[in-house]
XYZ file of C-alpha atoms in Angstrom:
361
model
C 125.494 80.303 146.760
C 126.651 83.237 148.864
C 123.599 84.824 150.014
C 124.838 88.327 150.983
C 122.996 90.285 153.803
C 120.580 92.375 151.793
C 122.518 92.328 148.783
C 120.852 91.833 145.465
C 122.357 91.023 142.115
C 122.163 93.388 138.868
C 119.751 90.404 137.177
C 117.256 90.672 140.437
C 113.874 90.701 138.446
C 113.934 86.681 137.113
C 116.462 85.832 140.167
C 113.978 87.240 142.637
C 111.310 85.706 140.970
C 112.908 82.599 141.856
C 113.387 83.498 145.340
C 110.041 84.358 145.628
C 108.668 80.838 144.837
C 111.260 79.245 146.766
C 109.861 81.188 150.007
C 106.561 80.232 149.056
C 107.467 76.853 149.290
C 109.092 77.100 152.431
C 106.222 78.893 154.116
C 103.752 76.305 152.990
C 102.921 76.789 149.448
C 100.435 79.021 148.438
C 101.495 82.339 150.205
C 99.154 85.172 148.975
C 101.579 87.774 150.164
C 104.387 86.104 148.288
C 102.370 85.523 145.319
C 101.049 89.322 144.986
C 104.481 90.615 145.541
C 105.652 88.518 142.793
C 102.982 89.823 140.433
C 103.732 93.513 141.408
C 107.309 93.088 140.274
C 111.005 92.698 141.789
C 110.827 92.333 145.756
C 114.037 93.209 147.974
C 115.636 90.198 149.583
C 115.580 91.815 152.954
C 111.676 92.093 152.857
C 111.821 88.321 151.925
C 113.809 87.801 154.600
C 111.661 89.711 157.162
C 108.503 87.837 156.049
C 110.351 84.386 156.925
C 111.645 85.992 160.214
C 108.010 87.042 161.089
C 106.666 83.540 159.872
C 108.887 81.639 162.098
C 108.036 83.923 165.020
C 104.422 83.140 164.367
C 104.990 79.536 164.425
C 107.358 79.615 167.731
C 104.180 81.630 169.525
C 101.778 78.809 168.285
C 104.041 76.099 169.418
C 102.920 74.799 173.083
C 105.967 74.387 175.245
C 105.787 70.696 177.009
C 107.252 71.926 180.303
C 104.581 73.198 182.667
C 107.052 76.038 183.655
C 107.480 77.108 180.269
C 103.965 76.938 179.289
C 103.484 79.342 182.564
C 106.048 81.502 181.509
C 104.389 81.908 177.686
C 101.221 82.540 179.328
C 102.020 85.247 181.432
C 104.289 86.935 178.682
C 101.397 86.808 176.370
C 98.845 88.544 179.032
C 100.566 91.995 178.471
C 100.631 91.896 174.249
C 98.011 89.772 173.801
C 95.309 92.561 173.171
C 97.460 94.729 171.482
C 97.526 92.602 168.110
C 93.965 92.193 167.721
C 91.428 94.027 165.633
C 89.530 96.863 167.074
C 85.779 94.747 166.178
C 87.488 91.740 167.965
C 88.642 94.258 170.899
C 85.218 95.611 171.202
C 83.630 92.487 171.203
C 85.829 91.024 173.717
C 84.652 94.090 176.182
C 80.988 93.360 175.357
C 81.486 90.020 176.740
C 83.226 91.461 179.743
C 80.218 93.680 180.650
C 78.774 92.802 183.884
C 76.178 95.717 184.202
C 74.302 97.818 182.279
C 71.250 100.109 182.369
C 69.866 103.318 180.757
C 72.715 105.533 182.037
C 76.086 103.489 182.781
C 77.900 100.222 181.352
C 80.242 98.720 183.663
C 83.041 96.414 182.416
C 85.373 93.837 183.894
C 88.503 95.680 182.328
C 91.221 92.876 181.240
C 94.772 92.932 182.069
C 97.343 94.719 179.779
C 94.630 97.265 177.942
C 95.506 100.991 178.215
C 92.550 103.318 178.814
C 94.141 106.109 176.653
C 96.546 105.868 173.741
C 99.938 106.860 173.329
C 103.470 105.850 171.743
C 103.559 102.156 170.819
C 100.023 101.502 172.104
C 98.160 100.208 169.360
C 94.691 99.485 171.010
C 93.254 100.946 173.921
C 89.878 101.477 175.570
C 88.962 104.786 174.732
C 89.603 103.981 170.709
C 86.919 101.295 170.548
C 83.905 103.087 172.835
C 81.939 103.979 169.617
C 82.054 100.335 168.106
C 81.201 99.144 171.834
C 78.238 101.685 172.077
C 76.720 100.137 168.657
C 77.278 96.798 169.633
C 75.565 97.122 172.947
C 72.757 99.052 171.526
C 72.334 100.071 167.665
C 74.480 101.650 164.601
C 73.137 104.969 165.732
C 74.014 104.892 169.312
C 76.262 107.639 170.726
C 79.684 106.611 172.010
C 80.492 105.458 175.213
C 82.116 108.403 177.709
C 85.016 107.294 180.248
C 84.246 108.326 184.050
C 87.765 107.310 185.679
C 90.625 105.428 184.960
C 92.404 102.365 185.375
C 96.324 101.854 184.863
C 96.971 99.353 182.150
C 98.025 96.496 184.252
C 95.009 97.121 186.338
C 91.887 94.938 185.912
C 88.468 94.807 187.346
C 85.431 97.283 187.561
C 85.479 99.964 184.949
C 82.086 102.494 184.630
C 81.514 103.793 180.851
C 78.534 106.521 180.614
C 76.292 106.419 178.008
C 75.881 109.888 177.419
C 78.077 112.994 178.233
C 75.683 114.268 181.142
C 75.892 111.052 182.527
C 79.812 111.048 182.747
C 80.438 114.522 184.202
C 77.896 113.352 187.169
C 80.070 110.438 187.685
C 82.977 112.074 187.339
C 82.052 114.848 190.018
C 81.187 111.716 192.420
C 84.749 110.519 192.091
C 85.958 113.834 192.374
C 83.987 114.579 195.567
C 84.791 111.018 197.180
C 81.360 109.625 196.999
C 82.332 106.438 195.109
C 83.285 103.627 197.505
C 86.260 101.632 195.672
C 87.686 98.512 196.958
C 90.347 96.442 195.496
C 92.341 93.239 196.066
C 96.160 93.028 195.886
C 98.436 90.273 196.053
C 101.888 91.890 197.959
C 105.334 90.730 198.757
C 105.608 90.546 202.517
C 102.737 90.860 205.450
C 101.885 94.374 206.429
C 102.341 95.324 210.044
C 100.143 96.265 211.643
C 97.913 93.963 209.529
C 95.218 96.559 209.375
C 95.324 100.477 209.241
C 95.587 103.373 206.897
C 98.361 104.931 205.271
C 98.066 108.885 204.953
C 101.171 109.731 203.498
C 101.068 112.855 200.608
C 102.606 111.321 196.858
C 104.941 113.006 194.629
C 106.611 112.608 191.346
C 110.630 112.826 191.414
C 113.358 111.875 188.774
C 115.381 109.101 189.589
C 119.077 109.910 188.745
C 120.868 106.542 187.490
C 122.240 105.281 184.645
C 118.943 105.223 183.180
C 117.318 108.257 183.763
C 113.389 107.795 184.709
C 110.301 109.418 186.778
C 108.561 107.691 189.839
C 106.119 108.464 192.219
C 107.075 108.432 195.681
C 106.282 109.482 199.218
C 106.513 113.212 200.603
C 105.840 112.685 204.195
C 104.336 115.691 206.290
C 106.758 114.373 209.268
C 109.978 113.043 210.308
C 112.084 111.942 213.292
C 114.541 114.090 214.535
C 118.101 112.468 214.497
C 118.966 114.428 217.936
C 115.972 113.435 220.277
C 113.665 110.994 218.247
C 110.682 113.825 218.294
C 108.389 113.739 215.456
C 108.966 116.983 213.644
C 106.716 118.623 210.805
C 108.091 119.210 207.636
C 107.256 121.756 205.201
C 104.945 120.724 202.364
C 106.106 119.815 199.108
C 103.942 121.887 196.799
C 103.914 119.478 194.112
C 102.844 116.822 196.620
C 99.073 115.525 196.554
C 97.010 114.327 199.475
C 96.713 110.602 199.240
C 94.910 108.153 201.775
C 94.555 104.122 201.705
C 92.940 102.274 203.953
C 94.161 98.438 204.020
C 93.209 94.897 205.433
C 94.918 91.671 205.652
C 92.969 88.803 204.385
C 95.398 86.213 204.133
C 99.256 85.502 204.358
C 101.358 82.636 202.917
C 104.266 81.632 200.771
C 105.950 85.152 202.088
C 103.012 86.856 200.183
C 99.704 88.919 200.913
C 96.151 89.177 199.817
C 95.006 92.474 200.986
C 91.810 94.369 200.903
C 92.605 98.162 199.728
C 90.249 100.891 199.818
C 91.981 104.060 198.190
C 89.998 107.096 199.855
C 91.818 109.811 197.543
C 92.399 109.176 193.725
C 95.845 109.482 193.334
C 97.870 108.090 190.301
C 99.559 104.957 191.642
C 98.394 105.505 195.088
C 97.891 102.143 196.177
C 101.106 100.965 194.194
C 103.124 103.658 196.121
C 101.651 103.238 199.566
C 102.089 99.458 199.755
C 105.685 99.609 198.125
C 107.148 102.693 200.094
C 104.451 103.143 203.009
C 104.175 99.761 204.090
C 107.282 97.893 202.244
C 105.080 95.287 200.543
C 105.048 95.842 196.906
C 102.562 94.254 194.654
C 103.494 91.089 193.192
C 104.356 91.953 189.594
C 104.946 95.826 190.144
C 108.525 95.985 188.989
C 107.951 99.954 188.902
C 107.753 100.196 192.530
C 109.772 97.189 193.781
C 112.806 99.459 193.258
C 113.872 102.920 193.731
C 117.024 103.580 192.086
C 116.633 101.160 188.808
C 114.750 99.806 186.343
C 114.499 96.410 186.947
C 112.244 92.864 187.369
C 111.083 92.497 190.952
C 113.157 90.053 193.065
C 110.815 87.331 194.629
C 111.401 85.045 197.698
C 112.552 81.491 196.983
C 109.418 80.074 198.439
C 107.487 82.349 196.150
C 109.130 81.283 192.910
C 108.907 77.935 194.042
C 105.104 78.113 194.792
C 104.606 79.619 191.173
C 107.335 77.394 189.435
C 109.249 80.097 188.134
C 112.719 80.840 187.935
C 114.046 84.393 189.315
C 115.027 85.053 185.452
C 111.458 84.746 184.154
C 109.996 87.236 187.003
C 109.892 90.111 184.825
C 106.780 88.238 183.059
C 104.870 88.206 186.284
C 101.871 90.656 185.811
C 100.509 93.039 188.520
C 98.349 91.447 190.753
C 96.155 94.398 191.310
C 92.462 94.216 191.205
C 89.109 96.451 191.278
C 87.139 94.436 192.973
C 83.962 96.559 194.124
C 82.785 99.711 193.004
C 79.981 101.334 195.219
C 78.183 104.031 193.007
C 75.168 106.608 194.558
C 73.349 106.969 191.566
C 69.936 107.240 192.959
C 70.036 104.257 194.682
C 73.454 102.842 195.534
C 74.603 100.656 193.138
C 77.205 97.721 194.069
C 79.330 96.836 191.170
C 81.560 93.863 191.553
C 83.825 91.808 189.098
C 85.594 88.666 189.789
C 89.738 89.035 189.250
C 91.271 87.395 186.108
C 91.990 83.712 185.754
C 95.817 84.437 186.709
C 95.124 86.393 189.773
C 92.957 83.017 190.684
C 95.929 80.878 189.786
C 98.064 82.909 191.758
C 95.947 82.690 194.841
C 95.877 78.834 194.418
C 99.547 78.277 193.723
C 100.383 80.436 197.057
C 97.693 79.019 198.911
C 96.298 82.285 199.644
C 92.863 81.099 201.146
C 90.418 83.530 203.026
C 86.936 83.603 203.760
C 84.747 85.558 201.375
C 82.490 88.076 203.263
């Protein structure tokens, strides 16, 4: 029997009813969706084929690879997509479980990896959308929705402050804007910064990258350059679009061509830490596939020793997540609150595999 691509015979109703029964048998007998489809009438062959493909994908995802390296790749790949496929109520419950501190004014969560703060094209779940549900879970059904006070990138984990009222949110946003909030991040980077401690004070600007796949990236807009004639430092005319950006950094540990860095962004420019590390210090964050190259969009190139320790092949490097964690946040609300969040399990696992040991303060 030649099942043509999406072609349906004219006598379709009876034939498709039989095909639906075959699909139910193949997919585990008693598929409610197939039964409902049969009751409603004729079902197009391509719809049934798509259901079969979807079922196969689900079964493949549930399979646990025997090879440890393949299991590791599967875990890494699921990090960036897992939270986009859960129900908003489930996501709100996860955020409730991730709550590390709360009082009458604020709620502090340990933001998970791969969860955007705001919605956008292709985004099914974001923190903003579940704030009303989370507020009810933490308080009661009449609770006012929680309010965002600051932002973290989708791939960044760690301390995130939410306010219980608009007034509290406005007050905390002002603290961030006037640089009264002390923020400490941890990052695993490729390479070791030289010197091992210092301050990067270079403005940042967004530019279009002209390549076969045109895109936008943030980059450095230095205020000075070296004169090619005599090697003297010459001041450059400031780019009007550039934003002042200052980051303090300190090396905590280094091993396997990687480093664990403590970072304190003094300013709050978008992608500031990532740009300063990649283009200012030449030490891009592990898993930062955006800023590891300038002229192309490609997975990060990892050193052989790093791949060996992580038990990965370069062809799978695209699954390595961004290793940037908002570790501590000091908030002056009356008395100063020191809010600390532990890094996620994948971050700890990478520290262990790379043997990045350090003395905790």
